Coordinates of C-alpha atoms in Angstrom, one line a residue:
Chain N
X1 CA -9.9 -7.5 22.0
X2 CA -11.2 -6.7 18.6
X3 CA -12.5 -9.6 16.5
X4 CA -13.9 -10.1 13.0
X5 CA -17.6 -9.3 13.0
X6 CA -20.4 -10.8 11.0
X7 CA -20.8 -9.2 7.6
X8 CA -23.8 -8.6 5.4
X9 CA -24.6 -6.5 2.3
X10 CA -27.2 -6.5 -0.4
X11 CA -24.7 -8.0 -2.8
X12 CA -24.0 -10.9 -0.4
X13 CA -27.7 -11.6 0.1
X14 CA -28.2 -11.7 -3.6
X15 CA -25.2 -14.2 -3.9
X16 CA -26.6 -16.3 -1.1
X17 CA -30.0 -16.5 -2.8
X18 CA -28.4 -17.5 -6.0
X19 CA -26.2 -20.2 -4.5
X20 CA -28.2 -21.6 -1.5
X21 CA -26.0 -23.2 1.1
X22 CA -22.7 -22.4 -0.7
X23 CA -21.8 -19.3 1.3
X24 CA -21.0 -19.5 5.0
X25 CA -19.3 -17.4 7.6
X26 CA -19.4 -13.9 6.1
X27 CA -17.1 -11.8 8.3
X28 CA -15.5 -8.4 8.2
X29 CA -12.4 -7.1 9.8
X30 CA -11.0 -3.6 9.5
X31 CA -13.4 -3.0 6.7
X32 CA -12.2 -6.1 4.7
X33 CA -15.0 -8.6 4.0
X34 CA -14.5 -12.3 3.5
X35 CA -16.6 -15.4 3.4
X36 CA -16.2 -19.2 2.9
X37 CA -17.5 -20.9 -0.2
X38 CA -18.2 -24.6 -0.5
X39 CA -16.0 -26.7 -2.8
X40 CA -18.8 -27.8 -5.1
X41 CA -19.9 -24.2 -5.7
X42 CA -16.5 -22.6 -6.1
X43 CA -16.4 -22.5 -9.9
X44 CA -20.0 -21.4 -10.4
X45 CA -19.6 -18.7 -7.7
X46 CA -16.4 -17.4 -9.3
X47 CA -17.9 -17.4 -12.7
X48 CA -20.8 -15.4 -11.5
X49 CA -18.7 -13.0 -9.6
X50 CA -16.7 -12.3 -12.7
X51 CA -19.8 -11.2 -14.7
X52 CA -21.0 -7.6 -14.6
X53 CA -24.2 -8.8 -12.7
X54 CA -22.1 -10.5 -10.0
X55 CA -19.9 -7.4 -9.3
X56 CA -17.4 -7.6 -12.2
X57 CA -14.6 -9.1 -10.0
X58 CA -12.4 -9.5 -13.1
X59 CA -9.1 -9.3 -11.3
X60 CA -7.7 -12.1 -9.2
X61 CA -5.3 -10.3 -7.0
X62 CA -3.9 -13.3 -5.1
X63 CA -4.4 -16.9 -4.3
X64 CA -2.7 -18.5 -1.4
X65 CA -3.2 -21.0 1.4
X66 CA -2.8 -21.2 5.1
X67 CA -2.1 -24.4 7.0
X68 CA -3.9 -25.3 10.2
X69 CA -2.7 -28.8 10.9
X70 CA -4.9 -29.4 13.9
X71 CA -8.2 -28.8 12.0
X72 CA -10.1 -31.5 10.4
X73 CA -9.7 -29.8 7.0
X74 CA -6.2 -28.5 7.4
X75 CA -5.9 -26.0 4.6
X76 CA -7.6 -22.7 3.9
X77 CA -7.3 -21.5 0.4
X78 CA -7.6 -17.7 0.1
X79 CA -8.7 -15.9 -3.1
X80 CA -8.4 -12.1 -3.1
X81 CA -10.7 -10.6 -5.7
X82 CA -10.9 -7.1 -6.9
X83 CA -13.5 -5.3 -9.0
X84 CA -12.4 -2.3 -11.0
X85 CA -16.0 -1.3 -11.5
X86 CA -16.9 -1.3 -7.9
X87 CA -13.4 -0.5 -6.6
X88 CA -14.0 -3.2 -4.1
X89 CA -11.9 -6.0 -2.7
X90 CA -13.3 -9.2 -1.3
X91 CA -11.8 -12.4 -0.1
X92 CA -13.1 -16.0 -0.6
X93 CA -12.0 -18.9 1.5
X94 CA -12.1 -22.6 0.7
X95 CA -11.5 -25.3 3.3
X96 CA -9.8 -28.5 2.1
X97 CA -8.2 -31.5 3.6
X98 CA -4.7 -32.8 3.0
X99 CA -5.5 -35.4 0.4
X100 CA -8.4 -33.7 -1.3
X101 CA -8.3 -32.1 -4.7
X102 CA -9.4 -28.5 -5.2
X103 CA -11.0 -27.2 -8.4
X104 CA -8.7 -24.9 -10.3
X105 CA -9.8 -21.3 -11.0
X106 CA -7.3 -20.9 -13.8
X107 CA -10.1 -21.2 -16.3
X108 CA -11.9 -18.2 -14.7
X109 CA -8.8 -16.0 -14.1
X110 CA -5.7 -16.9 -16.1
X111 CA -3.6 -15.3 -13.4
X112 CA -4.3 -18.3 -11.2
X113 CA -2.0 -20.5 -13.3
X114 CA 1.2 -19.5 -11.6
X115 CA -0.4 -18.7 -8.3
X116 CA -1.9 -22.2 -8.0
X117 CA 1.5 -23.7 -9.0
X118 CA 3.0 -21.8 -6.1
X119 CA 0.4 -23.1 -3.7
X120 CA 1.0 -26.6 -5.0
X121 CA 4.7 -26.2 -4.6
X122 CA 4.6 -24.8 -1.1
X123 CA 1.6 -26.7 0.4
X124 CA 1.2 -29.7 -1.8
X125 CA -2.4 -28.9 -2.6
X126 CA -3.5 -30.5 -5.8
X127 CA -5.7 -28.7 -8.2
X128 CA -8.2 -30.3 -10.6
X129 CA -8.3 -29.0 -14.1
X130 CA -5.1 -26.9 -13.8
X131 CA -3.4 -26.6 -17.2
X132 CA 0.1 -27.2 -16.0
X133 CA 0.4 -28.2 -12.4
X134 CA 4.2 -28.4 -11.7
X135 CA 6.4 -26.9 -9.0
X136 CA 7.4 -23.4 -9.8
X137 CA 10.0 -22.2 -7.3
X138 CA 11.5 -25.4 -6.0
X139 CA 13.2 -28.0 -8.3
X140 CA 10.8 -30.5 -9.8
X141 CA 12.3 -33.5 -7.9
X142 CA 12.2 -31.8 -4.5
X143 CA 10.5 -33.9 -1.8
X144 CA 8.3 -32.0 0.7
X145 CA 6.2 -28.8 0.9
X146 CA 8.0 -26.1 2.9
X147 CA 5.1 -23.9 4.0
X148 CA 3.3 -26.7 5.7
X149 CA 3.5 -26.2 9.5
X150 CA 5.1 -29.6 10.1
X151 CA 8.0 -28.7 7.8
X152 CA 10.7 -27.4 10.2
X153 CA 12.5 -24.2 9.2
X154 CA 15.9 -26.1 9.1
X155 CA 14.5 -29.0 7.2
X156 CA 15.4 -29.6 3.6
X157 CA 15.6 -32.4 1.0
X158 CA 19.1 -33.6 1.9
X159 CA 19.1 -36.2 -0.8
X160 CA 18.4 -33.6 -3.5
X161 CA 21.0 -31.2 -2.1
X162 CA 23.7 -33.9 -2.0
X163 CA 22.9 -35.2 -5.4
X164 CA 22.6 -31.9 -7.2
X165 CA 24.7 -29.4 -5.4
X166 CA 27.6 -31.8 -4.4
X167 CA 27.6 -30.5 -0.8
X168 CA 26.8 -32.3 2.4
X169 CA 24.0 -29.8 3.4
X170 CA 22.8 -26.5 2.4
X171 CA 22.5 -25.3 6.0
Chain B
X1 CA 4.2 -24.7 -24.0
X2 CA 3.1 -28.3 -24.8
X3 CA 5.9 -30.9 -24.6
X4 CA 5.1 -32.7 -27.8
X5 CA 5.9 -29.9 -30.2
X6 CA 9.5 -29.8 -29.1
X7 CA 10.2 -32.6 -31.6
X8 CA 9.0 -30.6 -34.6
X9 CA 11.8 -30.4 -37.1
X10 CA 11.6 -26.7 -38.0
X11 CA 11.5 -25.5 -34.4
X12 CA 14.5 -24.9 -32.2
X13 CA 14.4 -24.7 -28.5
X14 CA 17.1 -22.5 -26.9
X15 CA 17.9 -21.6 -23.4
X16 CA 18.5 -18.1 -22.2
X17 CA 19.9 -17.6 -18.7
X18 CA 19.9 -18.0 -15.8
X19 CA 23.3 -16.2 -16.0
X20 CA 22.6 -13.7 -18.7
X21 CA 23.2 -9.9 -18.4
X22 CA 19.8 -9.0 -19.9
X23 CA 17.6 -11.1 -17.7
X24 CA 18.1 -8.6 -14.8
X25 CA 19.0 -11.4 -12.3
X26 CA 18.7 -15.1 -12.5
X27 CA 15.8 -15.7 -14.8
X28 CA 15.9 -18.6 -17.1
X29 CA 13.8 -18.6 -20.2
X30 CA 13.3 -21.5 -22.6
X31 CA 12.4 -20.1 -26.0
X32 CA 10.9 -22.1 -28.8
X33 CA 11.9 -20.6 -32.1
X34 CA 10.8 -20.8 -35.6
X35 CA 13.7 -19.3 -37.5
X36 CA 14.3 -16.1 -35.6
X37 CA 10.6 -15.9 -34.4
X38 CA 9.6 -16.8 -31.0
X39 CA 6.6 -19.1 -31.0
X40 CA 6.6 -20.1 -27.4
X41 CA 8.3 -19.5 -24.1
X42 CA 8.6 -20.8 -20.6
X43 CA 10.0 -19.0 -17.6
X44 CA 12.0 -21.1 -15.1
X45 CA 12.2 -19.3 -11.8
X46 CA 13.2 -20.0 -8.2
X47 CA 17.0 -19.6 -8.4
X48 CA 16.7 -16.9 -5.7
X49 CA 14.1 -18.6 -3.5
X50 CA 15.0 -18.0 0.1
X51 CA 11.7 -18.9 1.8
X52 CA 10.9 -15.4 3.0
X53 CA 7.3 -16.5 3.9
X54 CA 8.6 -19.4 6.0
X55 CA 11.1 -17.1 7.8
X56 CA 8.3 -14.8 8.7
X57 CA 6.5 -17.5 10.7
X58 CA 9.6 -18.0 12.8
X59 CA 10.3 -14.3 13.6
X60 CA 8.4 -11.7 15.6
X61 CA 6.6 -9.0 13.6
X62 CA 9.4 -6.5 14.2
X63 CA 12.1 -9.0 13.4
X64 CA 10.7 -9.8 10.1
X65 CA 10.6 -6.2 8.9
X66 CA 14.2 -6.1 7.6
X67 CA 13.7 -9.3 5.5
X68 CA 11.1 -7.7 3.3
X69 CA 13.7 -5.2 2.0
X70 CA 15.6 -8.1 0.5
X71 CA 12.7 -9.0 -1.9
X72 CA 12.5 -6.0 -4.3
X73 CA 16.0 -4.9 -3.4
X74 CA 15.9 -1.9 -5.7
X75 CA 12.8 -0.5 -4.0
X76 CA 13.3 -1.5 -0.4
X77 CA 11.5 1.5 1.0
X78 CA 8.2 0.6 -0.6
X79 CA 8.5 -3.1 0.5
X80 CA 9.0 -2.0 4.1
X81 CA 6.2 0.5 3.8
X82 CA 3.8 -2.2 2.6
X83 CA 4.7 -4.6 5.4
X84 CA 4.5 -1.9 8.1
X85 CA 1.1 -0.8 6.9
X86 CA -0.3 -4.3 6.8
X87 CA 0.7 -4.9 10.4
X88 CA -0.6 -1.5 11.4
X89 CA -3.9 -2.3 9.7
X90 CA -4.0 -5.6 11.7
X91 CA -3.4 -3.6 14.9
X92 CA -5.7 -0.8 13.9
X93 CA -2.9 1.7 14.5
X94 CA -3.2 5.3 13.3
X95 CA -0.1 7.2 12.2
X96 CA 0.7 10.8 13.0
X97 CA 0.8 13.1 9.9
X98 CA 4.6 13.7 10.1
X99 CA 5.2 9.9 9.8
X100 CA 2.8 9.6 6.9
X101 CA 4.4 12.4 4.9
X102 CA 7.9 11.2 5.6
X103 CA 6.9 7.8 4.4
X104 CA 5.4 9.2 1.2
X105 CA 8.4 11.4 0.5
X106 CA 10.8 8.4 0.8
X107 CA 8.5 6.1 -1.1
X108 CA 8.2 8.5 -4.0
X109 CA 11.9 9.1 -4.1
X110 CA 12.3 5.3 -4.1
X111 CA 9.9 5.1 -7.0
X112 CA 12.1 7.6 -8.9
X113 CA 15.2 5.6 -8.0
X114 CA 13.6 2.3 -9.1
X115 CA 12.4 3.8 -12.4
X116 CA 15.8 5.3 -13.0
X117 CA 17.5 2.0 -12.6
X118 CA 14.9 0.4 -14.9
X119 CA 15.4 3.1 -17.5
X120 CA 19.2 2.9 -17.5
X121 CA 19.3 -0.9 -17.8
X122 CA 16.4 -1.1 -20.2
X123 CA 18.1 1.3 -22.6
X124 CA 21.4 -0.4 -22.1
X125 CA 19.8 -3.7 -23.1
X126 CA 18.6 -2.1 -26.3
X127 CA 22.0 -0.7 -27.2
X128 CA 21.6 2.8 -25.9
X129 CA 24.7 3.2 -23.8
X130 CA 24.3 6.8 -22.7
X131 CA 21.2 7.0 -20.5
X132 CA 22.6 4.5 -17.8
X133 CA 25.3 7.0 -16.9
X134 CA 22.8 9.8 -16.4
X135 CA 20.2 7.8 -14.6
X136 CA 22.7 6.4 -12.2
X137 CA 24.0 9.9 -11.5
X138 CA 20.5 11.0 -10.4
X139 CA 19.8 7.7 -8.5
X140 CA 22.9 8.4 -6.5
X141 CA 21.3 11.6 -5.2
X142 CA 18.3 9.7 -4.0
X143 CA 20.4 7.1 -2.3
X144 CA 22.4 9.8 -0.6
X145 CA 19.2 11.1 0.9
X146 CA 18.3 7.6 2.1
X147 CA 21.8 7.2 3.6
X148 CA 21.6 10.5 5.4
X149 CA 18.2 9.5 6.8
X150 CA 18.7 6.0 8.0
X151 CA 22.3 5.1 7.3
X152 CA 21.6 2.6 4.5
X153 CA 21.4 3.0 0.7
X154 CA 19.8 -0.1 -0.6
X155 CA 18.2 -2.3 2.1
X156 CA 17.1 0.7 4.1
X157 CA 14.7 -0.7 6.7
X158 CA 13.6 2.9 6.9
X159 CA 10.3 2.5 8.8
X160 CA 9.1 0.7 11.9
X161 CA 5.7 -0.8 12.6
X162 CA 3.8 2.2 14.1
X163 CA 5.8 5.0 12.6
X164 CA 9.4 5.9 12.1
X165 CA 12.6 5.0 14.0
X166 CA 14.3 8.3 13.2
X167 CA 13.1 11.8 12.8
X168 CA 14.2 13.8 9.8
X169 CA 17.6 15.2 9.9
X170 CA 18.1 19.0 9.8
X171 CA 18.8 19.5 6.2
X172 CA 16.3 16.9 4.9
X173 CA 13.6 19.3 3.5
X174 CA 16.2 21.4 1.8
X175 CA 18.0 18.4 0.2
X176 CA 14.7 16.9 -1.1
X177 CA 13.6 20.2 -2.5
X178 CA 17.0 20.7 -4.2
X179 CA 16.8 17.2 -5.6
X180 CA 13.3 17.9 -7.0
X181 CA 14.5 21.1 -8.6
X182 CA 17.5 19.6 -10.2
X183 CA 15.9 16.3 -11.2
X184 CA 12.8 17.6 -13.1
X185 CA 14.8 19.1 -16.1
X186 CA 16.9 15.9 -16.2
X187 CA 13.8 13.9 -17.2
X188 CA 13.7 16.1 -20.2
X189 CA 17.3 15.2 -21.0
X190 CA 16.5 11.5 -20.9
X191 CA 13.6 12.1 -23.2
X192 CA 15.8 14.0 -25.6
X193 CA 18.0 10.9 -25.8
X194 CA 15.2 8.4 -26.3
X195 CA 11.6 9.6 -26.8
X196 CA 12.0 10.8 -30.4
X197 CA 15.1 8.7 -31.1
X198 CA 14.3 6.8 -34.3
X199 CA 16.3 3.7 -33.2
X200 CA 14.6 3.7 -29.8
X201 CA 11.1 4.1 -31.5
X202 CA 11.8 1.3 -33.9
X203 CA 12.9 -1.1 -31.2
X204 CA 10.1 -0.4 -28.8
X205 CA 7.0 0.7 -30.7
X206 CA 4.6 -2.2 -31.4
X207 CA 6.8 -4.6 -29.4
X208 CA 5.5 -6.7 -26.5
X209 CA 1.9 -5.6 -27.0
X210 CA -0.6 -6.4 -24.3
X211 CA -4.2 -5.5 -24.6
X212 CA -6.2 -4.1 -21.7
X213 CA -8.3 -7.3 -21.5
X214 CA -5.3 -9.6 -21.4
X215 CA -3.6 -7.3 -18.9
X216 CA -6.5 -7.5 -16.5
X217 CA -7.0 -11.3 -17.1
X218 CA -3.4 -12.0 -16.3
X219 CA -3.5 -9.8 -13.2
X220 CA -0.8 -7.5 -14.4
X221 CA -0.4 -4.3 -12.3
X222 CA 1.6 -1.1 -12.2
X223 CA 3.1 0.6 -15.2
X224 CA 2.5 -2.5 -17.3
X225 CA -1.2 -2.3 -16.7
X226 CA -1.3 1.4 -17.2
X227 CA 0.7 1.1 -20.4
X228 CA -2.1 -1.0 -21.7
X229 CA -4.5 1.9 -21.1
X230 CA -6.1 0.9 -17.8
X231 CA -6.2 4.0 -15.6
X232 CA -5.7 2.3 -12.3
X233 CA -3.4 3.2 -9.5
X234 CA -3.8 2.0 -5.9
X235 CA -2.7 5.4 -4.7
X236 CA -5.9 6.8 -6.3
X237 CA -8.2 3.8 -6.1
X238 CA -7.6 2.8 -2.5
X239 CA -5.5 5.6 -1.0
X240 CA -3.2 4.7 1.9
X241 CA -1.1 7.0 4.1
X242 CA -2.0 10.5 2.9
X243 CA -2.2 9.9 -0.8
X244 CA -5.8 11.2 -0.8
X245 CA -4.5 14.6 0.3
X246 CA -2.1 15.2 -2.6
X247 CA -2.8 15.9 -6.2
X248 CA -1.3 13.9 -9.0
X249 CA -2.2 12.4 -12.4
X250 CA -2.2 8.8 -13.4
X251 CA -0.4 8.5 -16.8
X252 CA -1.7 5.9 -19.1
X253 CA -0.6 4.5 -22.5
X254 CA -2.7 3.7 -25.5
X255 CA -1.2 0.8 -27.4
X256 CA 0.2 -1.3 -24.6
X257 CA 3.6 -1.7 -26.2
X258 CA 7.1 -1.3 -24.9
X259 CA 7.2 2.3 -25.9
X260 CA 4.0 3.1 -24.0
X261 CA 5.3 1.5 -20.9
X262 CA 8.4 3.6 -21.2
X263 CA 6.3 6.8 -21.5
X264 CA 4.2 5.8 -18.5
X265 CA 7.3 5.4 -16.3
X266 CA 8.8 8.6 -17.5
X267 CA 5.6 10.5 -16.7
X268 CA 5.3 8.7 -13.4
X269 CA 8.7 10.1 -12.4
X270 CA 7.4 13.6 -13.0
X271 CA 4.3 12.9 -10.9
X272 CA 6.5 11.5 -8.1
X273 CA 8.4 14.8 -8.1
X274 CA 5.1 16.6 -7.8
X275 CA 3.9 14.4 -4.9
X276 CA 7.3 14.8 -3.1
X277 CA 7.1 18.6 -3.4
X278 CA 3.6 18.7 -2.0
X279 CA 4.6 16.4 0.9
X280 CA 7.6 18.6 1.8
X281 CA 5.4 21.6 1.9
X282 CA 3.0 20.0 4.3
X283 CA 5.3 18.2 6.6
X284 CA 5.1 19.8 10.0
X285 CA 6.8 19.2 13.4
X286 CA 5.1 16.6 15.5
X287 CA 5.2 13.1 16.8
X288 CA 6.6 10.4 14.5
X289 CA 5.2 7.3 16.2
X290 CA 1.6 6.1 16.7
X291 CA 0.2 4.2 19.6
X292 CA 1.9 0.9 19.1
X293 CA 3.4 -1.0 22.0
X294 CA 6.9 -2.4 22.2
X295 CA 5.5 -6.0 22.1
X296 CA 3.3 -6.5 19.1
X297 CA 0.4 -8.9 19.7
X298 CA -2.3 -8.4 17.1
X299 CA -5.8 -9.8 17.6
X300 CA -6.6 -13.2 16.1
X301 CA -7.5 -12.0 12.6
X302 CA -6.2 -11.6 9.1
X303 CA -5.8 -8.7 6.8
X304 CA -4.7 -8.1 3.2
X305 CA -3.1 -4.8 2.5
X306 CA -1.5 -3.6 -0.7
X307 CA 0.3 -0.6 -1.9
X308 CA 1.4 0.7 -5.3
X309 CA 5.1 -0.2 -5.4
X310 CA 7.2 0.9 -8.4
X311 CA 6.5 -2.4 -10.1
X312 CA 2.8 -2.8 -9.3
X313 CA 0.5 -4.0 -6.6
X314 CA 2.5 -5.2 -3.7
X315 CA 0.3 -6.9 -1.2
X316 CA 0.8 -8.5 2.2
X317 CA -1.7 -11.0 3.6
X318 CA -0.9 -11.3 7.3
X319 CA -2.6 -13.9 9.5
X320 CA -2.3 -13.5 13.3
X321 CA -3.0 -16.2 15.9
X322 CA -2.7 -13.7 18.8
X323 CA 1.0 -14.4 19.5
X324 CA 4.1 -12.2 18.9
X325 CA 4.9 -14.1 15.7
X326 CA 2.8 -13.9 12.6
X327 CA 1.0 -17.2 11.8
X328 CA 1.4 -16.7 8.1
X329 CA 2.7 -13.9 5.9
X330 CA 1.9 -14.0 2.2
X331 CA 3.6 -11.6 -0.1
X332 CA 1.8 -10.8 -3.3
X333 CA 4.7 -9.9 -5.5
X334 CA 4.0 -7.6 -8.5
X335 CA 7.0 -8.9 -10.4
X336 CA 6.0 -12.6 -10.1
X337 CA 2.5 -11.9 -11.4
X338 CA 3.6 -9.5 -14.1
X339 CA 6.2 -12.0 -15.4
X340 CA 3.4 -14.4 -16.2
X341 CA 2.4 -12.1 -19.0
X342 CA 5.8 -12.5 -20.6
X343 CA 4.7 -15.5 -22.7
X344 CA 1.8 -13.6 -24.1
X345 CA 3.9 -10.5 -24.9
X346 CA 6.8 -12.4 -26.5
X347 CA 4.8 -14.6 -28.9
X348 CA 5.5 -13.7 -32.6
X349 CA 8.4 -11.4 -31.9
X350 CA 12.0 -11.8 -32.9
X351 CA 14.6 -13.2 -30.6
X352 CA 16.3 -9.8 -30.4
X353 CA 13.1 -8.4 -28.8
X354 CA 13.1 -10.8 -26.0
X355 CA 15.5 -8.7 -23.9
X356 CA 13.3 -5.6 -24.6
X357 CA 10.3 -7.4 -23.3
X358 CA 12.0 -8.8 -20.2
X359 CA 13.2 -5.2 -19.6
X360 CA 9.9 -3.6 -20.1
X361 CA 8.1 -5.7 -17.5
X362 CA 10.6 -4.4 -14.9
X363 CA 11.1 -7.5 -12.9
X364 CA 13.4 -8.0 -9.9
X365 CA 14.2 -11.6 -9.3
X366 CA 14.5 -11.2 -5.6
X367 CA 10.8 -10.5 -5.6
X368 CA 9.8 -13.1 -8.1
X369 CA 11.4 -15.9 -6.2
X370 CA 11.3 -14.5 -2.6

């Protein structure tokens, strides 16, 4: 069975040297590299990667999360970055627990504003330093975060549905 | 939009939508006005949220494929193509050339259909009644080809993970060639109606400006990014299928206004005709399905794959835990990210231009809300 393999490149070594201990688990799968970055170093690493020296990753393609409820730190936050200059895509990962706050990258890439609102809406991950952290797709008063693994597919906020839609259940 | 300024005496907050003919779906916009000038805006979305990403976790890889057609429902073929390619990448599956070229032909026809729908409704929003009748006439021809190929016009589910469900029908190449020959002069007809039309120019030139720096910072992609002068197209930058084997140009704008985005899309339709013709020339008999089993069980891994949809970068981030169901599917919707630039584009414009700016981003709310 194929598996992600360890990844290394001159650029990554340079990044590791610059931020000692911040970068772990560099892996590559089907030619797509990714690595984990520590929470304390997230903003400095992102700031550096955005500069020309750091690879000019000026475009935040996507930010999303994956829920692994059995792990000690249950959420993985994924940042997909792209550099027009290098025509290269790389993914960053950040591990975080259920009740921990995550630094917002909206100050680095303005795109992150809505993307982080969606992660907050769907997973309940709170961001620190986000300009406008509110729900984006679900109603503001909704209780629960649907993309968490412990949120059943048939589950919904019955109280909200009854109060606002005037029906017994949306199902 | 900060809450406190709502109380200012000279400013008026009005609500537009969600049921409004010019918002192209159920988009609600709160506008803060100073007289007739827009000084701030807020988009309220989610009216069409169906939890597509949650559904994916409860279906097998194949079962989820028809759902993606319901996101950008005016460009279902490209949605399905992106999803199939993402899973194929996860599996490491190679496609036979016939399947690749078929996908490209249908995807480019879909791009034309999507742009035609955009052009007709965008012009209608701005008071030009005529183009919508012409563009829908040509879009109908594309939909007929889809219907003949897979039986559906809108939510096509045209492709399968690993290749194609159906081989091409007998008359396919002839019909596609005929469409290309007939369609190319029609683009000139639309241009005669709009490109040098003084009312059209007045309404669109200088409106909804977005600089190249802002466009990149806001993560805008597709014709909106290219209209701002950034020459970037995923079909060129990171070719998928057989896009590296065909020749085409990437049209760009100069000013990043509504008019430039209109010109970019018009030229893109011409390029799509060119790509379609090249693909029809190259398509040869052969297998239509790669080496993919009936039960899809990818390795424990994750991939991000994106394609150039008619609206911009459409990405799928698929996480597998080694079972038949995806552990997580994230859709990176171009409309959602592009809509974020709306606030930047609308500031300082008159309220009458708001519909022009919503139209020029080319959003589909099914994809914004998923």
